Coordinates of N, CA and C in Angstrom, one line a residue:
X1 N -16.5 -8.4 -1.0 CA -15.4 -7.5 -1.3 C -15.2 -7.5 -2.8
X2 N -15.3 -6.3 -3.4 CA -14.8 -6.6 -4.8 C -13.4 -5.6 -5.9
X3 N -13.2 -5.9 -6.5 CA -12.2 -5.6 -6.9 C -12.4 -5.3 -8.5
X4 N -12.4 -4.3 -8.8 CA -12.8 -3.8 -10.6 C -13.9 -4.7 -10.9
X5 N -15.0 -4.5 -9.9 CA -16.4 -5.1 -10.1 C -16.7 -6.5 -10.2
X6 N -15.3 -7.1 -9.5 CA -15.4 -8.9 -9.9 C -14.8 -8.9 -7.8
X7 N -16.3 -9.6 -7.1 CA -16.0 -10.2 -6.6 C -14.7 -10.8 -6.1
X8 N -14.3 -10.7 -5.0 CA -12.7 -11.6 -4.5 C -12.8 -12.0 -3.2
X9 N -13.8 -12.1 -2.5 CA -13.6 -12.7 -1.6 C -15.3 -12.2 -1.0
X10 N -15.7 -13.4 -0.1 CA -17.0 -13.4 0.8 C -17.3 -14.3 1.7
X11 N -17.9 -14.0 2.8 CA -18.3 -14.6 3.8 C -19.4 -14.5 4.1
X12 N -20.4 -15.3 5.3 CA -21.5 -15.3 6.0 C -21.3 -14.9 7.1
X13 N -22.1 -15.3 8.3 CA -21.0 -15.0 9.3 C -19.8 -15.5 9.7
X14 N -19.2 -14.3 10.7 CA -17.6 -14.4 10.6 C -17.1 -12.8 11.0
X15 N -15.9 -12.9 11.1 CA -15.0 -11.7 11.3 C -14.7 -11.3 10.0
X16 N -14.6 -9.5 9.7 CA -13.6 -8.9 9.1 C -12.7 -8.5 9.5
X17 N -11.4 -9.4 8.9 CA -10.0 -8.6 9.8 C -9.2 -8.0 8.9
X18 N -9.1 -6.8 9.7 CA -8.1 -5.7 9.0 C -6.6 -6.2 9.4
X19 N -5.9 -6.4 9.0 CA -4.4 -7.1 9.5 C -3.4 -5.9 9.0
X20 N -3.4 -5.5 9.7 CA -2.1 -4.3 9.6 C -0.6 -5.0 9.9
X21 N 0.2 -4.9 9.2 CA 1.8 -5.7 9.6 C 2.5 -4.3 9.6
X22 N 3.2 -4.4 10.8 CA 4.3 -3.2 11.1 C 5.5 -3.8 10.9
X23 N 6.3 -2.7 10.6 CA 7.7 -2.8 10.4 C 8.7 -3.8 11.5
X24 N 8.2 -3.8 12.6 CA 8.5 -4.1 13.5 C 7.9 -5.9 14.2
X25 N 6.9 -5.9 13.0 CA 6.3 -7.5 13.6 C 7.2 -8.7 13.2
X26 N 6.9 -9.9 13.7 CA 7.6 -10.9 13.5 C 6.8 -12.2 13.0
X27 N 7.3 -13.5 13.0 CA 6.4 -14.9 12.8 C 6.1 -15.3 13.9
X28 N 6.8 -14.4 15.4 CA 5.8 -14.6 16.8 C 4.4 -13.8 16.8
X29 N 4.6 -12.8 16.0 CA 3.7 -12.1 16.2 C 2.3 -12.7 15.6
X30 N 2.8 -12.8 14.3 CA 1.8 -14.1 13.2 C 1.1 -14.9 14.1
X31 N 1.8 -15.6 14.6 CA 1.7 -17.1 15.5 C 0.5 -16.5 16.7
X32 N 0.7 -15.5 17.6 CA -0.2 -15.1 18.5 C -1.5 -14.5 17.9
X33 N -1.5 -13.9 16.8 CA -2.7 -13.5 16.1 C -3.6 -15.0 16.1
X34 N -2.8 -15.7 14.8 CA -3.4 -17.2 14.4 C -4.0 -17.7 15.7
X35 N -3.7 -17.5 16.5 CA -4.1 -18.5 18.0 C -5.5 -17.6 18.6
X36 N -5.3 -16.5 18.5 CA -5.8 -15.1 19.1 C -7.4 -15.4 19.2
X37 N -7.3 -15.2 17.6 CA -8.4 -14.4 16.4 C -9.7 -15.2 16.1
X38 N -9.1 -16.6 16.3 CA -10.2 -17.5 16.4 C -10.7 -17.5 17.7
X39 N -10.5 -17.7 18.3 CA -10.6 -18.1 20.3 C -11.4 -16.4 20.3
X40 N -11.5 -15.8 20.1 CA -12.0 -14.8 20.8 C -13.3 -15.1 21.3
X41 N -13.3 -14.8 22.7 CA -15.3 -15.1 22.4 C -15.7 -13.6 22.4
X42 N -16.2 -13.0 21.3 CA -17.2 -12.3 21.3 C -18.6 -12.1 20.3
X43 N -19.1 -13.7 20.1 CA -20.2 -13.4 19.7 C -20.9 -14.2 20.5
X44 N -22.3 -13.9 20.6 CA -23.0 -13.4 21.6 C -23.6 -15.4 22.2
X45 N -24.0 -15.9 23.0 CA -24.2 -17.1 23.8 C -25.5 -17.0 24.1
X46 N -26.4 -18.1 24.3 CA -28.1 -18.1 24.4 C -28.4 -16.8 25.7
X47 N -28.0 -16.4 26.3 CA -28.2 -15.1 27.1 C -27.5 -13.9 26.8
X48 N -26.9 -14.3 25.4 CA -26.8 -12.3 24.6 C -25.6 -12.1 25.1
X49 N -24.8 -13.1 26.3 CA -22.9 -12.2 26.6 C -22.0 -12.8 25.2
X50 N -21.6 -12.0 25.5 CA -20.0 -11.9 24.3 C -19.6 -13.2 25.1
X51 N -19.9 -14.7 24.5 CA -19.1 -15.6 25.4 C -18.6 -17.0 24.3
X52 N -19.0 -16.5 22.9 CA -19.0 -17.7 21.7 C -17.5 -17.0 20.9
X53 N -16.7 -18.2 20.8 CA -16.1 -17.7 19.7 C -16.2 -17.6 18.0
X54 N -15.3 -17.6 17.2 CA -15.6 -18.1 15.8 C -15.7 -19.4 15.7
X55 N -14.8 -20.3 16.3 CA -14.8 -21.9 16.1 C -16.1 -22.3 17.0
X56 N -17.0 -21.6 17.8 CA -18.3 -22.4 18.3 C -19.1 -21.9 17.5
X57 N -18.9 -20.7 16.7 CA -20.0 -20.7 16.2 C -20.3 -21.3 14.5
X58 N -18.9 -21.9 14.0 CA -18.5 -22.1 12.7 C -18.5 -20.9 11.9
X59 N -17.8 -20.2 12.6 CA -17.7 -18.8 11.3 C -16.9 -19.1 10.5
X60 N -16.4 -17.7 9.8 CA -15.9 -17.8 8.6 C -14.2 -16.5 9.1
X61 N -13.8 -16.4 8.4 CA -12.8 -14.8 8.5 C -12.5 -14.6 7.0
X62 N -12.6 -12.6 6.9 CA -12.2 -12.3 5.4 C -10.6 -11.4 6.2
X63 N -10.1 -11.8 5.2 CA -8.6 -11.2 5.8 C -8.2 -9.9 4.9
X64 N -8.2 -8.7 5.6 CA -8.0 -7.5 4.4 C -6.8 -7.1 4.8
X65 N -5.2 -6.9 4.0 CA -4.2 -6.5 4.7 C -4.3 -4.2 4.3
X66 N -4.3 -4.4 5.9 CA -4.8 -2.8 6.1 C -3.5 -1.4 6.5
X67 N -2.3 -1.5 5.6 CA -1.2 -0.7 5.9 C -1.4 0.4 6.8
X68 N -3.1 1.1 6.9 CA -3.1 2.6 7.4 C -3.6 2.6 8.7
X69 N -3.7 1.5 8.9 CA -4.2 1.0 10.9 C -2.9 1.8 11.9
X70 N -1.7 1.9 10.8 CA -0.4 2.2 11.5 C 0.1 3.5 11.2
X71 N -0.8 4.4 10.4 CA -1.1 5.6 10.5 C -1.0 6.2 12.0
X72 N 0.1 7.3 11.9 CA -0.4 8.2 12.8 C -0.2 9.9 12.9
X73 N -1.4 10.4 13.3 CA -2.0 11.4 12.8 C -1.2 12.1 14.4
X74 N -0.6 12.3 14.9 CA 0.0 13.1 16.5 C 0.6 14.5 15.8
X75 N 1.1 14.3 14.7 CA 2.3 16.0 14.4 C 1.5 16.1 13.0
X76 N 0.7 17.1 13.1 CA 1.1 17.7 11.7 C -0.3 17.2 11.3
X77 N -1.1 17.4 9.9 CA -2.1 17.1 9.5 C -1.9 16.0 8.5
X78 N -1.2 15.2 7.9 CA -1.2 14.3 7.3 C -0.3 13.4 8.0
X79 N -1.5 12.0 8.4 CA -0.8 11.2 9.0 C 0.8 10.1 8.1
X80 N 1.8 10.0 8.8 CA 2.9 9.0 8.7 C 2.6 7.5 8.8
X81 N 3.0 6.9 8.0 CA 2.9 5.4 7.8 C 4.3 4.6 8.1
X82 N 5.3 5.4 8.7 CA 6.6 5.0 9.2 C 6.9 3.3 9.8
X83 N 5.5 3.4 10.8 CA 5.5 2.1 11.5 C 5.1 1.1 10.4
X84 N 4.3 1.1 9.4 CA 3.8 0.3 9.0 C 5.6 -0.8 8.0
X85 N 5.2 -2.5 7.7 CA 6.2 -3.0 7.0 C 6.0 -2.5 5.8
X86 N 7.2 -2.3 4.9 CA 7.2 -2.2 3.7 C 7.0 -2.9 2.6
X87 N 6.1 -2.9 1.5 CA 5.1 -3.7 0.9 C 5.7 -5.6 0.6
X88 N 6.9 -5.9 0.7 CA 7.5 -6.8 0.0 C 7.1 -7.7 1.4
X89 N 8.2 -7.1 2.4 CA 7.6 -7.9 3.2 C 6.4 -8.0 4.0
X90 N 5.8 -7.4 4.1 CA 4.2 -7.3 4.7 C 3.5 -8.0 3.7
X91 N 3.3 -8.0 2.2 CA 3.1 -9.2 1.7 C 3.1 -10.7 2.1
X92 N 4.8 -10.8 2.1 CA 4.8 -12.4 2.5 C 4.2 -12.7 3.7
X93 N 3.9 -11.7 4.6 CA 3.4 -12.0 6.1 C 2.2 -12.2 6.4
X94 N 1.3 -11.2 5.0 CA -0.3 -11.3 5.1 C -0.4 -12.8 4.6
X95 N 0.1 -13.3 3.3 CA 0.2 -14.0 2.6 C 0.2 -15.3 3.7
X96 N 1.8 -15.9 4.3 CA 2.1 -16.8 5.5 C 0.8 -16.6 6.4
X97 N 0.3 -15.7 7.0 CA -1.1 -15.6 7.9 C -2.1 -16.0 7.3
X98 N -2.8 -15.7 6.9 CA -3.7 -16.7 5.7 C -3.4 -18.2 5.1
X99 N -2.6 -18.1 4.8 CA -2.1 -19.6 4.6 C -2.4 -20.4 5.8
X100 N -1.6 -20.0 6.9 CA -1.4 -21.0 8.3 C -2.6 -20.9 8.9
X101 N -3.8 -19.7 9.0 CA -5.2 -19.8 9.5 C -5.7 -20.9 8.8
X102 N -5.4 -21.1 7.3 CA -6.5 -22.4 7.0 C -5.7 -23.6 6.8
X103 N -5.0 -23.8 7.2 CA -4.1 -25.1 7.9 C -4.7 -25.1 9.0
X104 N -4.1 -24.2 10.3 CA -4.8 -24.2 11.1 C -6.2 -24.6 11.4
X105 N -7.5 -24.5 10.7 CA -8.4 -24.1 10.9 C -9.0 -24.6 9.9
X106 N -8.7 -26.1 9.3 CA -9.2 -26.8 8.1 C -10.7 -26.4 8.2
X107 N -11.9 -26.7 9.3 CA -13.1 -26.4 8.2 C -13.6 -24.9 8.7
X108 N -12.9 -24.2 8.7 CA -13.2 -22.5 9.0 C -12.7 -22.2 7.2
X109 N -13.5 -21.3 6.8 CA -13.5 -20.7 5.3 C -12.9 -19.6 5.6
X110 N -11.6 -19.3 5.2 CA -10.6 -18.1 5.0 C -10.8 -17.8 4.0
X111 N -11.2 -16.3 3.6 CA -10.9 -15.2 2.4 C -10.2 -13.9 3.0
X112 N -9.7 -14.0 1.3 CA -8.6 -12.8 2.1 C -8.8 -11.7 0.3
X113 N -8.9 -10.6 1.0 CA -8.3 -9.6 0.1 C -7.5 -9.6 -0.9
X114 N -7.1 -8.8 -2.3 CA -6.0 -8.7 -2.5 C -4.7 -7.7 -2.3
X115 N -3.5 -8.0 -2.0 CA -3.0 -7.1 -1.5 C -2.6 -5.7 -2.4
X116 N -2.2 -4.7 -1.6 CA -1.8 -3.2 -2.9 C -2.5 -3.4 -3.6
X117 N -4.4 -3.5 -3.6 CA -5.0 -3.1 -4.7 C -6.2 -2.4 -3.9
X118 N -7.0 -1.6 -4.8 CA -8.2 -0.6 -4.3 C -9.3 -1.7 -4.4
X119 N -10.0 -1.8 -2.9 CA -11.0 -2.6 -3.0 C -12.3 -2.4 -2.2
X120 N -13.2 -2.4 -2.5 CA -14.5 -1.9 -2.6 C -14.7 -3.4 -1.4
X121 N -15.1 -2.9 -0.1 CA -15.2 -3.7 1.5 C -16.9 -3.6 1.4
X122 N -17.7 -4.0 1.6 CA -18.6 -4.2 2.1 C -19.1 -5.3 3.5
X123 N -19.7 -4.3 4.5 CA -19.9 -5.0 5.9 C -21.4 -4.8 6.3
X124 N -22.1 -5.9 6.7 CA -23.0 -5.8 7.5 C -22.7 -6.0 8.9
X125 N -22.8 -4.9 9.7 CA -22.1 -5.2 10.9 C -22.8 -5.3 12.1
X126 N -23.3 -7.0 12.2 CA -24.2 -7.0 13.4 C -23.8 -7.1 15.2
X127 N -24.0 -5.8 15.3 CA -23.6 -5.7 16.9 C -23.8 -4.4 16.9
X128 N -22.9 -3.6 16.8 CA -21.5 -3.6 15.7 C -20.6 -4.0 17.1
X129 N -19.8 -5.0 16.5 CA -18.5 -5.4 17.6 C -17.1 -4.7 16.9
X130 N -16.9 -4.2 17.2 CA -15.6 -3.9 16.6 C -14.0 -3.7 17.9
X131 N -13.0 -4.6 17.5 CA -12.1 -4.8 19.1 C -10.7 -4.3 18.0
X132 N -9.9 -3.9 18.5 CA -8.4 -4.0 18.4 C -7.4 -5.1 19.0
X133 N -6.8 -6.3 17.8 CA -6.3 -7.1 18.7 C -4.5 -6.7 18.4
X134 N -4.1 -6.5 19.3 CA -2.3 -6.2 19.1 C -1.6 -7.1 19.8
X135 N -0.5 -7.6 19.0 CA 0.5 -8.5 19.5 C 1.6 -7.8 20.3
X136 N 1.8 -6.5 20.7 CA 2.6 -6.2 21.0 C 1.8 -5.5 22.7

């Protein structure tokens, strides 16, 4: 991922997570992600099922905080961002989440995005797996 042509964040394998914080989320909500996100098993087990998680496999996670996940496009042609938290706090929350993942998760490699800034994502996306995880 880079940011005005300087590098800020990279991984090997691992998850890209888009972390959308709504207006509406809390530090339960945090807490169930944190627990979530690692445990998932879906990378793939010596017979190819979705049965490994990130901690069997030693991955990594890049954490990108994604305001427009909470976009919605239902009335009208330009979607509303109503649900989404408002930048101050949705900061301290991306911020606290990333923190507690590598507490959590001392030899798992956390990178994370920067926040409110334009940044150039690059993904190799082997599967492609792509899931929606919601706390709510």
């Amino acid at each position: 991922m880079k940011v005005e042509n300087d590098i800020v964040g990279r991984i090997d394998e691992g998850i890209l997570l888009l972390l959308g914080i709504g207006k509406d989320d809390t530090i339960e909500d945090l807490k169930w992600m944190e627990e979530k996100v690692p445990k998932l098993r879906i990378f793939e087990d010596e017979e190819g099922k979705m049965n490994r998680s990130l901690i069997d496999i030693g991955g990594d996670i890049l954490v990108i905080s994604q305001f427009t996940l909470f976009g919605d496009a239902k009335h009208g042609k330009r979607p509303s961002f109503s649900d989404a938290a408002r930048p101050e706090p949705a900061k301290a929350m991306y911020e606290k989440f990333c923190e507690d993942l590598s507490r959590l998760y001392p030899d798992m490699k956390i990178e994370k995005g920067v926040f409110q800034v334009k940044m150039e994502v690059y993904l190799i996306n082997d599967g492609p797996v792509t899931i929606i995880v919601d706390s709510k």
